[in-house]
Amino acid sequence: MAATEVEITRDGLDRAEMNINMGPQHPATHGVFRMVLTLDGELVTDVEPHIGYLHRGSERLSEDENYQQIITLFDRLDYIANFNNEWVYVRAVEKIINAEVPERAEYLRVILSELNRIASHFLFYGTYGLDTGAMNPVMIGFRERERIQALFEAVSGARMMHNYFRIGGLKDDVPDGFVPATRVLLDQLKAGYDEAKNTLTESEVFIERTAGVGAISGEQALDFGVSGPVLRASGIDYDVRKNFPYSVYPELDFTVPVGKHGDCYDRYMVRMLEIEQSLSIIEQALDKLPEGPIQSRVPRIIRPEAGDVYVNGENPRGDLGVYIVSVGHHATPYRLKIRGPSFCNLMALATMMRGSYIADATVILGSLDIVLGEVDR
Amino acid sequence: MTEDRPASPDDAEEPAGAAISDPSDGSPFETRLRETLGDRISEISTNVDELQVRVARDQLVEVCEVLKESEGIDFKYLRCLSVVDWDDDKEAEVVYHLASMTHSDKVVLKVRVSTDDPWLPTVVPVWPGADWHEREGHDLFGIEFHGHPNMTPLILYDGFEGFPGRKSFPMPEQVTFYGGD
């Protein structure tokens, strides 16, 4: 066959930027989150996050519900850390009506919220393992979280969406045998934590995958309003429990783990070390847990005087804030604004991702540990 | 929906409320703040454990810059940015909650604008973290943040009509799925 000369042109083969859409239905976005990545070859040059797929208008809904009913809406914000959410909200209302909380209730709130923090960090541990390509951690993470949720079910009747904290106290006292059961749980969690640490923390593959990836400086993080483990991983020692102490935290002895490099590995390590600290906090709180009432006297229908309060607390994901405006003598808030930690942490995503490889995109997103229920509200 | 039932005797015994603005107490931090801001403060008050400062729209960015950069004040952290719709006054209020990491101080800035002409200068150049809060404020309350680098819908989908955060936005009737015919 005679050869035919074919002219091969190079038109259209120039380097060009490419847009790739990721999500909202994507297993590595941890919910309904979508981002548009702009790529130059394998390098990410820009990221445009799109949120709002889970927007339920919680803030506006709160304006039509009375102060006790709103607790259920807070369960549904950060659905991995329900107790922590409820706590910040009931503290805000307690502050605006100036309500007392019995000491026993305060200690029980600390115990439950710190257990919730551990459960949340174990979930992060499991899913972050998947994000970085390790299959084992998710088994360990979910196993340990399930133990905690079994205790939550015994206490509140629900694995999630507990609706257990009340303005001025708690719904019920904890069941008989709560303290010994929690001590047994702590021993199990310690064993689980050690296993988790051995599986991932010192894994060379994991370290290579996360160290030096998605770094952000402390100053940049602070500018974006980043909080929680993500901020502390960048070397800024800010923990609401220490900087603006609340409840009985001043009576408990704990340290705040702070990272240095601000990369994915430090973010992971800060969370793991926080599990250790939370275990110690719970042990101390169990030792100090006093007998007594669990609910103080508050009006059945709460009608605060005119004014506004902003209350924040340290959630597993960072600084959750609640801003309540009351116009006086109404059973519903005039305005309720929720400052979600994941919402603010996500703003720093583009800065973290620019210049990294596309293969690291899920690793960086996973290291923020976002919960879309609280991003969109 | 909550009915405003008459207060039961239980309620009357323990009156709610303490979060009303008191005259300021002149703490060292307040003195520092007054010295730094000078006549840019139009009103200052104490609310439980926070200082609330009212500023005018045209001085907002200047005040924010001073608060962030001044030594001894250091409000590097924008905790929250909220919009409150004061429907009866035909005004919207934008509230900035600031915190200082180094001094553990807190301050609240409040700016009021008319809903007929609801615009404010953006504070994104001062705190990049104001970005999404302002976009949300634009989505839900229709506040224009002049100079914002990327004012596109954030929470709502493209083409959504109206501002669902405002009191005047109609809420759908509640539907009951059980109990009764």
XYZ file of C-alpha atoms in Angstrom:
558
model
C 0.000 0.000 0.000
C 1.322 3.351 -0.902
C 1.896 5.534 2.004
C -0.325 8.585 2.205
C 1.141 11.646 3.668
C -0.993 12.960 6.486
C -0.475 16.387 7.847
C -0.565 16.379 11.613
C -1.320 19.763 13.008
C -0.590 20.931 16.519
C -3.552 23.250 16.722
C -5.522 22.868 19.913
C -2.755 21.048 21.722
C -1.521 24.147 23.522
C -1.513 24.166 27.285
C -4.809 25.497 28.471
C -6.550 25.737 31.758
C -9.273 23.225 32.380
C -12.262 23.385 34.697
C -13.297 20.266 36.521
C -16.487 20.003 38.489
C -16.443 17.938 41.670
C -19.655 17.187 43.518
C -22.308 17.751 44.740
C -22.716 13.971 44.520
C -19.231 12.801 45.254
C -18.105 10.505 48.063
C -15.092 12.601 48.972
C -16.962 15.853 49.498
C -18.469 14.587 52.767
C -21.964 15.734 51.931
C -23.581 17.825 49.247
C -20.711 20.141 48.507
C -19.544 21.137 45.072
C -16.368 22.789 43.928
C -15.079 23.812 40.554
C -11.359 23.250 40.211
C -9.344 25.196 37.669
C -6.421 23.087 36.576
C -3.183 23.758 34.806
C -2.102 20.243 33.972
C -2.174 18.518 37.314
C -1.826 21.671 39.360
C -4.828 23.346 40.916
C -4.738 27.052 40.129
C -8.079 28.043 41.584
C -11.060 26.617 43.429
C -14.595 27.922 43.504
C -16.630 26.276 46.266
C -20.415 26.129 45.865
C -22.553 25.600 48.920
C -26.222 25.911 49.742
C -27.491 22.478 48.678
C -28.550 21.730 52.256
C -29.829 25.183 53.133
C -32.941 24.680 55.240
C -33.279 28.216 56.532
C -32.677 27.229 60.163
C -32.144 30.846 61.115
C -35.431 32.016 59.701
C -37.265 28.944 61.048
C -36.028 29.816 64.546
C -37.858 33.124 64.349
C -41.157 31.219 64.391
C -40.342 28.718 67.141
C -40.161 29.280 70.837
C -36.889 29.101 72.668
C -37.212 25.450 73.736
C -38.227 24.217 70.301
C -35.131 25.687 68.674
C -32.908 23.136 70.445
C -34.055 20.531 67.916
C -32.895 22.721 65.031
C -29.441 22.899 66.544
C -29.226 19.099 66.638
C -29.514 19.193 62.893
C -26.747 21.677 62.165
C -23.569 19.776 62.856
C -25.142 16.333 62.995
C -21.882 14.707 64.068
C -21.607 16.811 67.233
C -25.191 17.253 68.423
C -24.500 17.763 72.112
C -21.937 20.476 71.430
C -24.424 22.348 69.252
C -27.226 22.143 71.766
C -24.890 23.344 74.444
C -23.889 26.561 72.689
C -27.519 27.402 72.007
C -28.798 26.743 75.545
C -25.885 28.767 76.910
C -26.918 31.678 74.709
C -30.480 31.582 76.024
C -29.252 31.125 79.594
C -27.158 34.224 79.130
C -29.975 36.358 77.776
C -32.390 35.349 80.579
C -29.613 35.162 83.159
C -30.468 31.597 84.216
C -28.472 29.495 86.636
C -27.351 25.985 85.730
C -26.911 23.399 88.513
C -23.381 22.112 88.888
C -24.329 18.515 88.193
C -25.861 19.547 84.895
C -22.707 21.476 83.968
C -20.504 18.449 84.616
C -22.813 16.140 82.705
C -22.797 18.602 79.804
C -19.003 18.576 79.811
C -18.888 14.762 79.881
C -21.413 14.351 77.066
C -19.929 17.089 74.896
C -16.402 15.806 75.249
C -17.584 12.286 74.413
C -19.244 13.810 71.378
C -15.966 15.480 70.460
C -14.231 12.103 70.626
C -16.974 10.510 68.509
C -16.638 13.297 65.959
C -12.855 13.001 65.814
C -13.108 9.225 65.437
C -15.455 9.734 62.517
C -12.952 12.169 61.033
C -10.227 9.593 61.591
C -12.172 6.948 59.709
C -13.252 9.057 56.770
C -9.875 10.752 56.493
C -8.336 7.317 56.203
C -10.596 6.687 53.222
C -9.717 10.071 51.728
C -6.046 9.194 51.836
C -6.553 5.677 50.524
C -6.479 3.596 53.698
C -9.387 1.212 54.261
C -8.746 0.062 57.832
C -9.262 3.299 59.787
C -12.928 3.582 58.863
C -13.568 0.263 60.625
C -11.816 1.411 63.783
C -13.306 4.892 63.700
C -16.890 3.749 63.285
C -16.494 0.945 65.828
C -15.349 3.383 68.518
C -17.957 5.983 67.590
C -20.673 3.349 67.803
C -19.669 2.568 71.417
C -20.114 6.237 72.297
C -23.436 6.427 70.521
C -24.701 3.411 72.425
C -24.040 5.360 75.625
C -25.757 8.436 74.174
C -28.758 6.269 73.352
C -28.903 5.028 76.928
C -28.774 8.629 78.163
C -31.021 10.497 75.754
C -32.921 7.798 73.897
C -31.399 8.644 70.526
C -28.121 7.864 68.815
C -28.137 11.252 67.139
C -30.499 14.252 67.382
C -30.595 13.890 71.152
C -32.610 16.970 72.126
C -31.346 16.412 75.657
C -29.976 19.744 76.871
C -32.516 22.156 78.264
C -32.376 25.832 79.067
C -31.130 25.834 82.643
C -30.178 22.169 82.799
C -30.922 18.816 81.219
C -34.051 16.932 80.221
C -33.506 14.046 82.654
C -30.835 12.843 84.970
C -28.543 10.221 83.481
C -29.637 6.602 83.996
C -28.356 4.516 86.912
C -24.970 3.081 86.236
C -23.963 5.918 83.911
C -20.692 6.624 85.723
C -19.366 3.028 85.796
C -20.538 2.516 82.208
C -18.667 5.625 81.120
C -15.525 4.464 82.882
C -15.689 1.131 81.057
C -16.267 3.063 77.817
C -13.209 5.228 78.487
C -11.022 2.112 78.828
C -12.385 0.762 75.559
C -11.834 4.093 73.850
C -8.262 4.269 75.081
C -7.562 0.847 73.586
C -9.306 1.912 70.384
C -7.325 5.135 70.287
C -4.031 3.256 70.594
C -5.063 0.964 67.771
C -6.050 3.955 65.672
C -2.736 5.630 66.346
C -0.748 2.557 65.385
C -2.722 2.116 62.196
C -2.480 5.579 60.681
C -0.443 8.090 62.672
C 2.880 6.392 62.092
C 2.083 5.000 58.682
C 4.713 6.175 56.238
C 2.256 6.167 53.343
C -0.121 8.396 55.299
C 2.629 10.805 56.330
C 3.851 11.112 52.745
C 0.305 11.758 51.627
C -0.449 14.521 54.139
C 2.736 16.168 55.418
C 3.383 19.488 53.709
C 0.082 19.292 51.800
C -2.401 22.164 51.900
C -0.404 24.289 54.315
C -1.736 27.617 55.516
C 0.004 30.075 57.811
C -1.473 31.086 61.134
C -1.901 34.671 60.006
C -3.777 33.675 56.851
C -5.968 31.271 58.795
C -6.878 33.953 61.297
C -7.706 36.395 58.495
C -10.243 33.909 57.134
C -11.815 33.450 60.539
C -10.705 29.813 60.630
C -11.069 28.184 64.038
C -10.817 24.870 65.811
C -8.247 22.193 64.984
C -7.562 23.765 61.574
C -6.474 27.042 63.180
C -4.523 25.358 65.952
C -2.671 23.208 63.424
C -1.313 26.474 61.990
C 0.241 27.325 65.330
C -2.363 29.689 66.775
C -3.262 28.779 70.312
C -6.955 29.657 70.282
C -9.472 27.467 72.027
C -12.712 29.001 73.281
C -12.554 26.746 76.347
C -9.283 28.481 77.313
C -9.536 31.966 75.790
C -13.116 32.708 76.834
C -13.714 30.033 79.484
C -17.252 28.831 80.082
C -19.052 26.262 82.196
C -16.730 24.274 84.507
C -13.775 24.142 82.123
C -11.621 26.355 84.377
C -11.815 23.630 87.036
C -10.592 20.929 84.682
C -6.982 20.407 83.790
C -6.259 20.037 80.092
C -3.907 21.349 77.461
C -4.644 22.564 73.957
C -2.649 20.729 71.284
C -1.135 23.174 68.805
C 0.547 22.293 65.524
C 3.363 24.014 63.729
C 3.201 23.530 59.968
C -0.481 24.122 59.272
C -0.582 21.215 56.841
C -2.945 18.255 56.606
C -0.829 16.076 58.862
C -0.823 18.662 61.644
C -4.583 19.052 61.353
C -4.930 15.301 61.720
C -2.505 15.199 64.651
C -4.222 18.046 66.509
C -7.499 16.134 66.369
C -5.886 12.904 67.522
C -4.217 14.653 70.462
C -7.538 16.284 71.311
C -9.013 12.799 71.759
C -6.388 12.189 74.458
C -7.226 15.486 76.145
C -10.961 14.841 75.997
C -10.489 11.401 77.558
C -8.631 13.068 80.416
C -11.295 15.794 80.784
C -14.056 13.174 81.016
C -12.141 11.211 83.654
C -11.723 14.336 85.783
C -15.345 15.345 85.308
C -16.521 11.879 86.358
C -14.425 12.150 89.530
C -15.855 15.566 90.324
C -19.450 14.857 89.258
C -21.582 16.097 92.164
C -25.007 14.888 93.212
C -27.891 17.308 93.075
C -30.554 18.719 90.794
C -30.074 18.769 87.030
C -32.500 21.561 86.180
C -32.901 25.028 87.616
C -36.160 26.929 87.696
C -36.736 28.751 84.452
C -40.014 30.109 83.093
C -42.019 27.614 81.115
C -42.337 30.108 78.318
C -39.207 32.153 77.957
C -39.659 35.799 77.095
C -36.323 37.580 77.421
C -36.124 41.328 77.728
C -34.937 43.335 74.766
C -31.266 42.917 74.010
C -28.813 40.787 72.136
C -26.195 38.226 73.103
C -23.455 36.431 71.245
C -22.262 33.188 72.772
C -19.681 30.848 71.330
C -18.258 27.507 72.312
C -15.553 25.140 71.184
C -17.075 22.499 68.942
C -15.127 19.618 67.393
C -14.938 21.723 64.217
C -14.171 25.026 65.870
C -15.819 28.102 67.194
C -19.617 27.808 66.943
C -21.344 31.113 67.655
C -24.979 31.963 68.238
C -26.242 35.524 68.037
C -29.712 36.058 69.485
C -31.624 39.318 69.205
C -34.683 39.721 71.391
C -37.134 42.590 71.172
C -38.585 41.848 74.591
C -41.610 39.897 75.819
C -41.770 37.596 72.831
C -41.562 33.831 73.088
C -39.549 33.669 69.878
C -36.233 35.303 69.042
C -36.396 38.283 66.714
C -33.274 37.135 64.931
C -30.970 34.206 65.392
C -27.709 33.983 63.525
C -25.516 30.917 63.552
C -21.828 31.246 62.912
C -20.807 27.788 61.799
C -17.151 26.833 62.165
C -17.156 24.720 58.987
C -18.668 27.648 57.067
C -15.719 29.849 58.011
C -13.113 27.097 57.644
C -14.287 26.444 54.082
C -13.428 30.005 53.117
C -9.757 29.125 53.488
C -10.102 26.127 51.145
C -9.068 27.988 47.984
C -5.947 29.365 49.667
C -4.975 25.882 50.839
C -5.556 24.226 47.478
C -3.941 26.704 45.113
C -0.684 25.269 43.832
C -1.312 21.726 45.019
C -1.872 18.644 42.857
C -5.369 17.585 41.952
C -4.722 14.255 43.676
C -4.366 16.179 46.913
C -7.686 17.989 46.547
C -9.646 15.385 48.482
C -6.910 15.115 51.084
C -7.072 18.871 51.730
C -10.862 18.996 51.748
C -11.003 16.021 54.107
C -8.547 17.640 56.494
C -11.030 20.476 57.090
C -13.589 17.936 58.382
C -16.590 19.917 57.189
C -20.201 19.072 57.978
C -22.511 20.516 55.365
C -25.472 20.650 57.703
C -23.745 23.447 59.508
C -22.160 25.117 56.471
C -25.554 25.622 54.839
C -27.744 25.805 57.961
C -45.836 28.491 65.534
C -45.888 29.676 69.097
C -48.922 31.261 70.610
C -48.221 34.147 72.904
C -50.110 32.700 75.809
C -50.609 34.843 78.905
C -47.823 34.329 81.395
C -48.514 31.615 83.931
C -47.919 32.371 87.639
C -44.716 30.355 87.247
C -43.409 32.907 84.807
C -44.249 35.864 86.948
C -42.133 34.639 89.836
C -38.924 34.660 87.903
C -38.791 37.563 85.487
C -36.459 36.917 82.612
C -33.855 39.313 81.480
C -30.600 40.968 82.294
C -29.179 41.561 78.892
C -30.159 45.190 78.608
C -27.548 47.775 77.824
C -26.136 49.417 80.918
C -24.152 52.615 81.009
C -20.529 51.765 80.314
C -18.282 51.002 83.248
C -15.027 52.555 82.108
C -12.830 49.449 82.121
C -9.178 49.821 81.038
C -10.053 48.238 77.717
C -12.838 50.744 77.168
C -10.487 53.627 77.889
C -8.025 52.214 75.355
C -10.785 51.800 72.814
C -12.031 55.352 73.331
C -8.510 56.741 72.970
C -7.922 54.799 69.756
C -11.212 55.507 68.060
C -11.766 59.052 69.334
C -14.766 60.759 67.786
C -15.404 57.933 65.345
C -17.609 56.324 67.991
C -21.145 57.594 67.871
C -22.292 55.565 70.858
C -20.701 53.067 73.217
C -22.464 50.804 75.694
C -21.885 47.671 77.717
C -23.969 44.589 77.033
C -23.449 41.915 79.735
C -19.744 41.282 79.071
C -19.228 42.992 75.735
C -18.702 46.545 74.596
C -21.001 47.636 71.813
C -19.880 50.431 69.545
C -22.166 52.148 67.075
C -20.416 53.581 64.030
C -21.537 55.469 60.971
C -21.536 53.845 57.554
C -18.918 56.158 56.041
C -16.459 55.526 58.872
C -16.906 51.756 59.051
C -13.868 50.646 57.067
C -11.619 53.171 58.797
C -12.796 52.002 62.225
C -12.282 48.349 61.244
C -8.754 49.027 60.027
C -7.879 50.872 63.207
C -9.327 48.098 65.358
C -7.394 45.449 63.499
C -4.040 47.167 63.279
C -3.704 49.251 66.456
C -1.334 47.913 69.027
C -3.033 47.003 72.273
C -6.353 46.475 70.475
C -5.521 43.787 67.898
C -8.928 42.658 66.719
C -7.494 40.216 64.203
C -10.403 37.805 64.415
C -13.824 38.506 62.932
C -16.004 36.127 64.911
C -19.289 36.759 63.215
C -21.026 39.121 60.821
C -24.809 39.204 61.141
C -27.570 41.164 59.494
C -30.679 42.040 61.483
C -33.757 43.277 59.640
C -35.537 45.936 61.701
C -38.666 45.841 59.625
C -40.690 48.400 61.604
C -37.929 51.006 61.369
C -37.298 50.233 57.684
C -33.699 49.710 58.652
C -31.174 46.899 58.524
C -28.421 46.513 61.066
C -25.114 44.850 60.323
C -23.349 43.549 63.414
C -19.647 42.723 63.529
C -18.428 40.582 66.442
C -14.702 40.945 66.909
C -12.270 39.238 69.231
C -8.647 39.715 70.053
C -6.566 36.593 70.553
C -3.767 38.353 72.348
C -5.866 40.257 74.886
C -9.022 38.113 75.060
C -11.094 41.254 74.499
C -14.398 41.346 72.676
C -16.154 44.161 70.909
C -19.323 44.492 68.847
C -19.651 46.991 66.002
C -23.105 47.975 64.830
C -24.013 49.885 61.697
C -27.541 50.772 60.670
C -28.625 51.428 57.114
C -31.984 52.236 55.607
C -33.636 49.369 53.692
C -34.494 51.824 50.909
C -30.810 52.172 50.132
C -29.158 49.221 51.851
C -25.486 49.429 51.082
C -22.335 49.236 53.147
C -18.661 49.272 52.247
C -17.180 45.785 52.278
C -14.725 44.814 55.021
C -13.222 41.945 53.016
C -9.922 43.847 52.534
C -9.650 44.080 56.325
C -10.810 40.566 57.224
C -10.959 38.193 54.195
C -13.191 36.025 56.394
C -16.034 38.498 55.925
C -16.385 37.252 52.339
C -19.057 34.573 52.675
C -20.828 36.319 55.519
C -21.357 39.332 53.268
C -22.476 37.182 50.357
C -24.964 35.499 52.669
C -26.135 38.890 53.897
C -26.667 39.888 50.274
C -28.548 36.661 49.475
C -30.862 36.643 52.437
C -31.260 40.341 53.275
C -30.404 42.191 50.097
C -27.633 44.312 51.592
C -25.209 45.602 48.961
C -21.609 45.370 50.088
C -19.832 47.834 47.833
C -16.393 46.750 46.710
C -16.906 43.053 47.448
C -14.623 41.012 45.150
C -17.147 38.328 44.186
C -20.764 39.146 44.928
C -22.485 36.086 43.466
C -25.245 34.010 45.084
C -23.827 31.752 47.772
C -26.675 30.081 49.621
C -29.507 30.564 47.141
C -29.620 29.339 43.584
C -29.176 31.690 40.636
C -32.326 33.592 39.819
C -33.988 33.291 43.231
C -36.463 36.123 43.692
C -36.667 38.055 46.935
C -34.742 38.102 50.175
C -35.879 35.218 52.394
C -34.160 36.517 55.519
C -36.318 39.630 55.669
C -39.377 39.747 57.864
C -41.453 40.853 54.891
C -40.652 37.654 52.959
C -43.745 35.429 53.156
C -43.239 32.174 54.996
C -45.146 29.186 53.623
C -48.058 27.950 55.711
C -47.134 25.140 58.048
C -48.463 21.811 56.869
C -49.653 19.206 59.340
C -49.257 15.641 58.167
C -51.153 13.940 60.958
C -53.760 14.514 63.626
C -57.090 15.716 62.327
C -58.683 15.906 58.922
